XYZ file of C-alpha atoms in Angstrom:
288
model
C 129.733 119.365 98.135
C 131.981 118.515 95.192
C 130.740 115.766 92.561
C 133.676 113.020 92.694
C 136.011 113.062 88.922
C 134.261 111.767 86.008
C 135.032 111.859 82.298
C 132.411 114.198 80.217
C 131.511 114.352 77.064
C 128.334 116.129 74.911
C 126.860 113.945 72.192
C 126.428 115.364 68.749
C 123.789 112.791 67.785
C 122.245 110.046 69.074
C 124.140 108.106 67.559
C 127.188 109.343 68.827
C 125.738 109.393 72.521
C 124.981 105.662 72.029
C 128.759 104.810 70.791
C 130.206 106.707 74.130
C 127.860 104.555 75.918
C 128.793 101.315 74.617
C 132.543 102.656 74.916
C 132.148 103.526 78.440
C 130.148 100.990 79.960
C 127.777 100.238 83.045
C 129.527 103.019 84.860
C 128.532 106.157 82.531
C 125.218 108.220 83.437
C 122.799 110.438 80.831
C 122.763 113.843 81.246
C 119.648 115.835 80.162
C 118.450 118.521 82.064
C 120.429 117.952 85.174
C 117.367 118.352 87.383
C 117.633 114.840 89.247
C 121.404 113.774 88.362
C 123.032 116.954 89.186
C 122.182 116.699 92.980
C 123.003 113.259 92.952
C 126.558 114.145 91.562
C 126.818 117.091 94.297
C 125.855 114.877 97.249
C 127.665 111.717 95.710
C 125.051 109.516 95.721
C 125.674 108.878 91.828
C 129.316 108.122 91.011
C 129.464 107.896 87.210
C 133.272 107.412 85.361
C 131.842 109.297 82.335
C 129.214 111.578 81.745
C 127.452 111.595 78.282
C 125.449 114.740 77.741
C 122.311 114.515 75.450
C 120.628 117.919 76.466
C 121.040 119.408 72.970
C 120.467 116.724 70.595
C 118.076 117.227 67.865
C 114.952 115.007 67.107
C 114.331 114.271 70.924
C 112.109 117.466 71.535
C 109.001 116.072 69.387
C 105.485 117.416 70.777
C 102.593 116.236 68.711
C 99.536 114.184 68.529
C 97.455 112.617 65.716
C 95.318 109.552 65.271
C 97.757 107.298 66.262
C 98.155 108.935 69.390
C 100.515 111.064 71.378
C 104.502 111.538 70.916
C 106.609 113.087 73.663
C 110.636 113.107 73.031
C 112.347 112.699 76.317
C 114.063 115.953 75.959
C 110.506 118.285 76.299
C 110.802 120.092 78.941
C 108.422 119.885 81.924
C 107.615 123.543 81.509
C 106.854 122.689 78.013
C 104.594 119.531 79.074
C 102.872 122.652 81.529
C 101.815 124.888 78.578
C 101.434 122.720 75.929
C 97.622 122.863 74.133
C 98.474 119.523 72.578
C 98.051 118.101 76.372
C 94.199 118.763 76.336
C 91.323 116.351 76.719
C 92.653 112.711 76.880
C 96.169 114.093 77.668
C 95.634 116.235 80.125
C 96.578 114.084 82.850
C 100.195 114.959 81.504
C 100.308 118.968 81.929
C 98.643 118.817 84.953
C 100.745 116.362 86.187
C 103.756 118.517 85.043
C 102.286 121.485 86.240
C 102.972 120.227 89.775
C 106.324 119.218 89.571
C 108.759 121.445 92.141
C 109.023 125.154 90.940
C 109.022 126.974 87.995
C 112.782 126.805 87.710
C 112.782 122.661 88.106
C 110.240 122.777 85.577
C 112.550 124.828 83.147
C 115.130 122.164 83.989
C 113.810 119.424 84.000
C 112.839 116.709 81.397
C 110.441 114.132 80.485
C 112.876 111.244 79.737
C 115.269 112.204 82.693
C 111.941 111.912 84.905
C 111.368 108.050 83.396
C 114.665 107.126 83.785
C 115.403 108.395 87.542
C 111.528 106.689 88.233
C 111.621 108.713 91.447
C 108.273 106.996 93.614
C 107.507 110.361 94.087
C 107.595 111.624 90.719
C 104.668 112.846 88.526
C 104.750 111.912 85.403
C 105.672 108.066 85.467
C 102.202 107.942 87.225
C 100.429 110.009 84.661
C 102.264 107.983 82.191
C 101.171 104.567 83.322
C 97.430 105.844 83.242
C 97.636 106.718 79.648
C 98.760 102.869 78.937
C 102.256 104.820 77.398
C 105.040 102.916 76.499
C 108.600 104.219 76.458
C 110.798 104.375 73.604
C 114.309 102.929 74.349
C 117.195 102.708 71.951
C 120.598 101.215 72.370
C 123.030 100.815 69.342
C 121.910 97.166 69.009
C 118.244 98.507 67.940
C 115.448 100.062 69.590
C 112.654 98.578 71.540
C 109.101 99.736 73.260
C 108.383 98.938 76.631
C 105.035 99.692 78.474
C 104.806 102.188 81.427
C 103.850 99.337 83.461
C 106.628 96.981 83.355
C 109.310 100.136 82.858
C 109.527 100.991 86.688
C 110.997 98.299 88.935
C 111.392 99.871 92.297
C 112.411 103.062 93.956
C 114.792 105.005 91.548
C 115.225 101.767 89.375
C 113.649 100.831 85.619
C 114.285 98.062 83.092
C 116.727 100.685 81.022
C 120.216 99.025 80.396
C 123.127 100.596 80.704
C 123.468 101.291 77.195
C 120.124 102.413 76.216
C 118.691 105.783 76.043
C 114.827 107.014 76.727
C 113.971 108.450 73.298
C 110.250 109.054 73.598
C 107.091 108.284 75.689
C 104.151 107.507 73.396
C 100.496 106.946 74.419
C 98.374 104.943 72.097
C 95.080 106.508 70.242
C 92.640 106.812 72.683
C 89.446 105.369 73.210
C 86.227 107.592 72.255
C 85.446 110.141 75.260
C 88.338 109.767 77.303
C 88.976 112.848 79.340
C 92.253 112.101 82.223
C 93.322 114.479 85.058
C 95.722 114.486 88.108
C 95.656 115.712 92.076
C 98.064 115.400 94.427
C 98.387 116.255 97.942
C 101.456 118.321 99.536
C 102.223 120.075 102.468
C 103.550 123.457 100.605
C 103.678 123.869 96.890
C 106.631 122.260 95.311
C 106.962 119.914 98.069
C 106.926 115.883 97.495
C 103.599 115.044 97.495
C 102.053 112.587 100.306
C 99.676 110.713 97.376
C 99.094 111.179 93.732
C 96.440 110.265 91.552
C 95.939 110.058 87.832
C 92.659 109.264 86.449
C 91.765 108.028 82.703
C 87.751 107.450 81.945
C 86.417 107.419 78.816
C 82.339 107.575 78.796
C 79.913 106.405 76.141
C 76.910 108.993 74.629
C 74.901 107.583 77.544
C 77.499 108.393 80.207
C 78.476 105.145 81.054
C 82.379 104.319 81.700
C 83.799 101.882 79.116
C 87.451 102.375 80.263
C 88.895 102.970 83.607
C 92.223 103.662 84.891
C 93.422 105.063 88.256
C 97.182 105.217 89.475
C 98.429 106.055 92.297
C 101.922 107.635 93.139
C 103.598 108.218 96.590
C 101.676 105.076 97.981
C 104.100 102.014 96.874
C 108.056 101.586 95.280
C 106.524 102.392 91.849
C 103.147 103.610 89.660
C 100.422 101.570 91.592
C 97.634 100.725 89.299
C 94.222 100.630 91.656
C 92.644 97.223 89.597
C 89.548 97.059 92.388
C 88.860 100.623 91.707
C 88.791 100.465 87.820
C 86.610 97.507 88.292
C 83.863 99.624 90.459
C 83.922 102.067 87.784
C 83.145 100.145 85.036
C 79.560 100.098 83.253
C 79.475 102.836 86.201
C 77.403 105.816 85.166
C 80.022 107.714 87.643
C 76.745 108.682 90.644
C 77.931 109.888 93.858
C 77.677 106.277 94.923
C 79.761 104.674 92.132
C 81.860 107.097 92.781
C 82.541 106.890 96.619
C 82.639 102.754 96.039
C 85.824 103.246 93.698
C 87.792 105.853 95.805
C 86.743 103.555 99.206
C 88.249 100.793 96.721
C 91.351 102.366 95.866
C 92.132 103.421 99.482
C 91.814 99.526 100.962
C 94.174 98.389 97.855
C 97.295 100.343 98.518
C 99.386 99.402 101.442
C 101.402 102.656 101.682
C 104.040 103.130 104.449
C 104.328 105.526 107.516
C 106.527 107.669 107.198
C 107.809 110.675 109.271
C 104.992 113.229 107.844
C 102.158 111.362 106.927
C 101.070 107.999 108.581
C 99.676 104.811 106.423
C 96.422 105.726 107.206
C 96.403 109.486 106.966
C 98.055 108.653 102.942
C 95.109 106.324 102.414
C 92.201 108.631 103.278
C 93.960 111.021 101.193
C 94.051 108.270 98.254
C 90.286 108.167 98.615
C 89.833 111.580 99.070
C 91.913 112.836 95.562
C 90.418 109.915 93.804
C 86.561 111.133 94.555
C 87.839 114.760 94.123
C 89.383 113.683 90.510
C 86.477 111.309 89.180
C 84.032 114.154 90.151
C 85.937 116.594 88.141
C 86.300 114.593 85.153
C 82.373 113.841 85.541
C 81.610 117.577 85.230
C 83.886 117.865 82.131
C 81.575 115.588 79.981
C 79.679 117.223 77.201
């Protein structure tokens, strides 16, 4: 199919991409990698009047962390995200996360900040996002503003982002001693949508007790679910078979996913329980 007319022009800087947006109002789209939007466009699902592309801007590719924590600009690639050695120990909920995203040529494609902004319930990295307590960078030409992974998704394919603003970053603050993350998902082929996702973020003390817990779940509800009931079981846990069985069993009962045509309600939560075991066991055998 043929996208329907639409007005296009590339932005030289972000300030320029911000001034087309103001100039062309609610009815303009961001292009980045093209990786979501483009089928949208083909299929006409997405009916933009003008098309601002941002895919070669400078500044937006930023990779790096410090003690302040991690910076990704929303125009790193998900292949980049994959191989990065930056996304080790508390990050690497992020690379694997990107690591399962489609195929290698999606991957090559696609981008961090497109992924935010088309908050796809499917989608990887909004889930390993809100385990990391990120917060994403938005800018519009009226100023720029920070708004946690949390409250950025609002429903299927829908976020807080105005019209006019741009995702500029994703940043994840420093974090806490002995945090080690990781994600699973479950699919019927590789590069399929997954069933259920998981990210996991625990950071143990010297004795091996958790002091921080967080555990998302993806596929499972319209947007990043955070499992509260199984954070709370993990907690002053010292992460035995039993502690660890009690939080997965506790994530499971607090989703409500929906049936679906390939995987019932109750097929998705045994799989919850199952990745969430599988992931918390994994991170257990990672500490020193």
């Amino acid at each position: 199919m043929k996208p329907p007319p639409f007005a296009y022009a590339r932005a030289e800087s972000l300030e320029h991409a911000l001034a087309l947006l103001d100039e062309a109002g609610e009815d303009a789209k961001v292009l980045a990698g093209g990786q979501s939007l483009v089928p949208l466009l083909a299929y006409r699902l997405a009916r933009p009047t003008h098309l601002v592309d941002i895919g070669r801007l400078p500044g937006l590719d930023t990779l790096r962390a410090d003690d302040t924590g991690l910076v990704v600009g929303a125009l790193v690639r998900h292949h980049e995200l994959e191989r990065s050695a930056v996304l080790s120990g508390p990050w690497q909920v992020l690379r694997e996360a990107a690591a399962l995203i489609g195929h290698h040529p999606i991957r090559i494609r696609g981008t961090l900040g497109g992924s935010l902004a088309h908050a796809d319930p499917a989608a990887e990295l909004p889930v390993a996002a809100t385990a990391l307590d990120a917060s994403v960078t938005v800018r519009s030409s009226g100023g720029e503003r920070a708004i946690p992974a949390a409250e950025f998704f609002a429903g299927p394919f829908m976020t807080v982002l105005e019209p006019e603003e741009i995702v500029v970053d994703l940043r994840c603050p420093a974090p806490p001693a002995g945090l080690r993350s990781a994600f699973a998902e479950f699919s019927p082929r590789a590069g399929d949508f997954a069933f259920v996702s998981v990210a996991v973020a625990v950071a143990l003390d010297d004795g091996g007790r958790v002091t921080h817990a967080r555990v998302v779940l993806g596929c499972v509800a319209a947007r990043p679910l955070r499992a509260g009931e199984a954070e709370d079981a993990l907690l002053g846990s010292a992460l035995t078979e039993q502690d660890i069985d009690a939080a997965a069993r506790a994530a499971a009962a607090g989703c409500d996913p929906a049936d679906g045509p390939h995987a019932s309600a109750t097929f998705r939560r045994e799989l919850v329980a199952v990745l969430v075991g599988r992931t918390l066991r994994r991170l257990r055998e990672d500490h020193p």
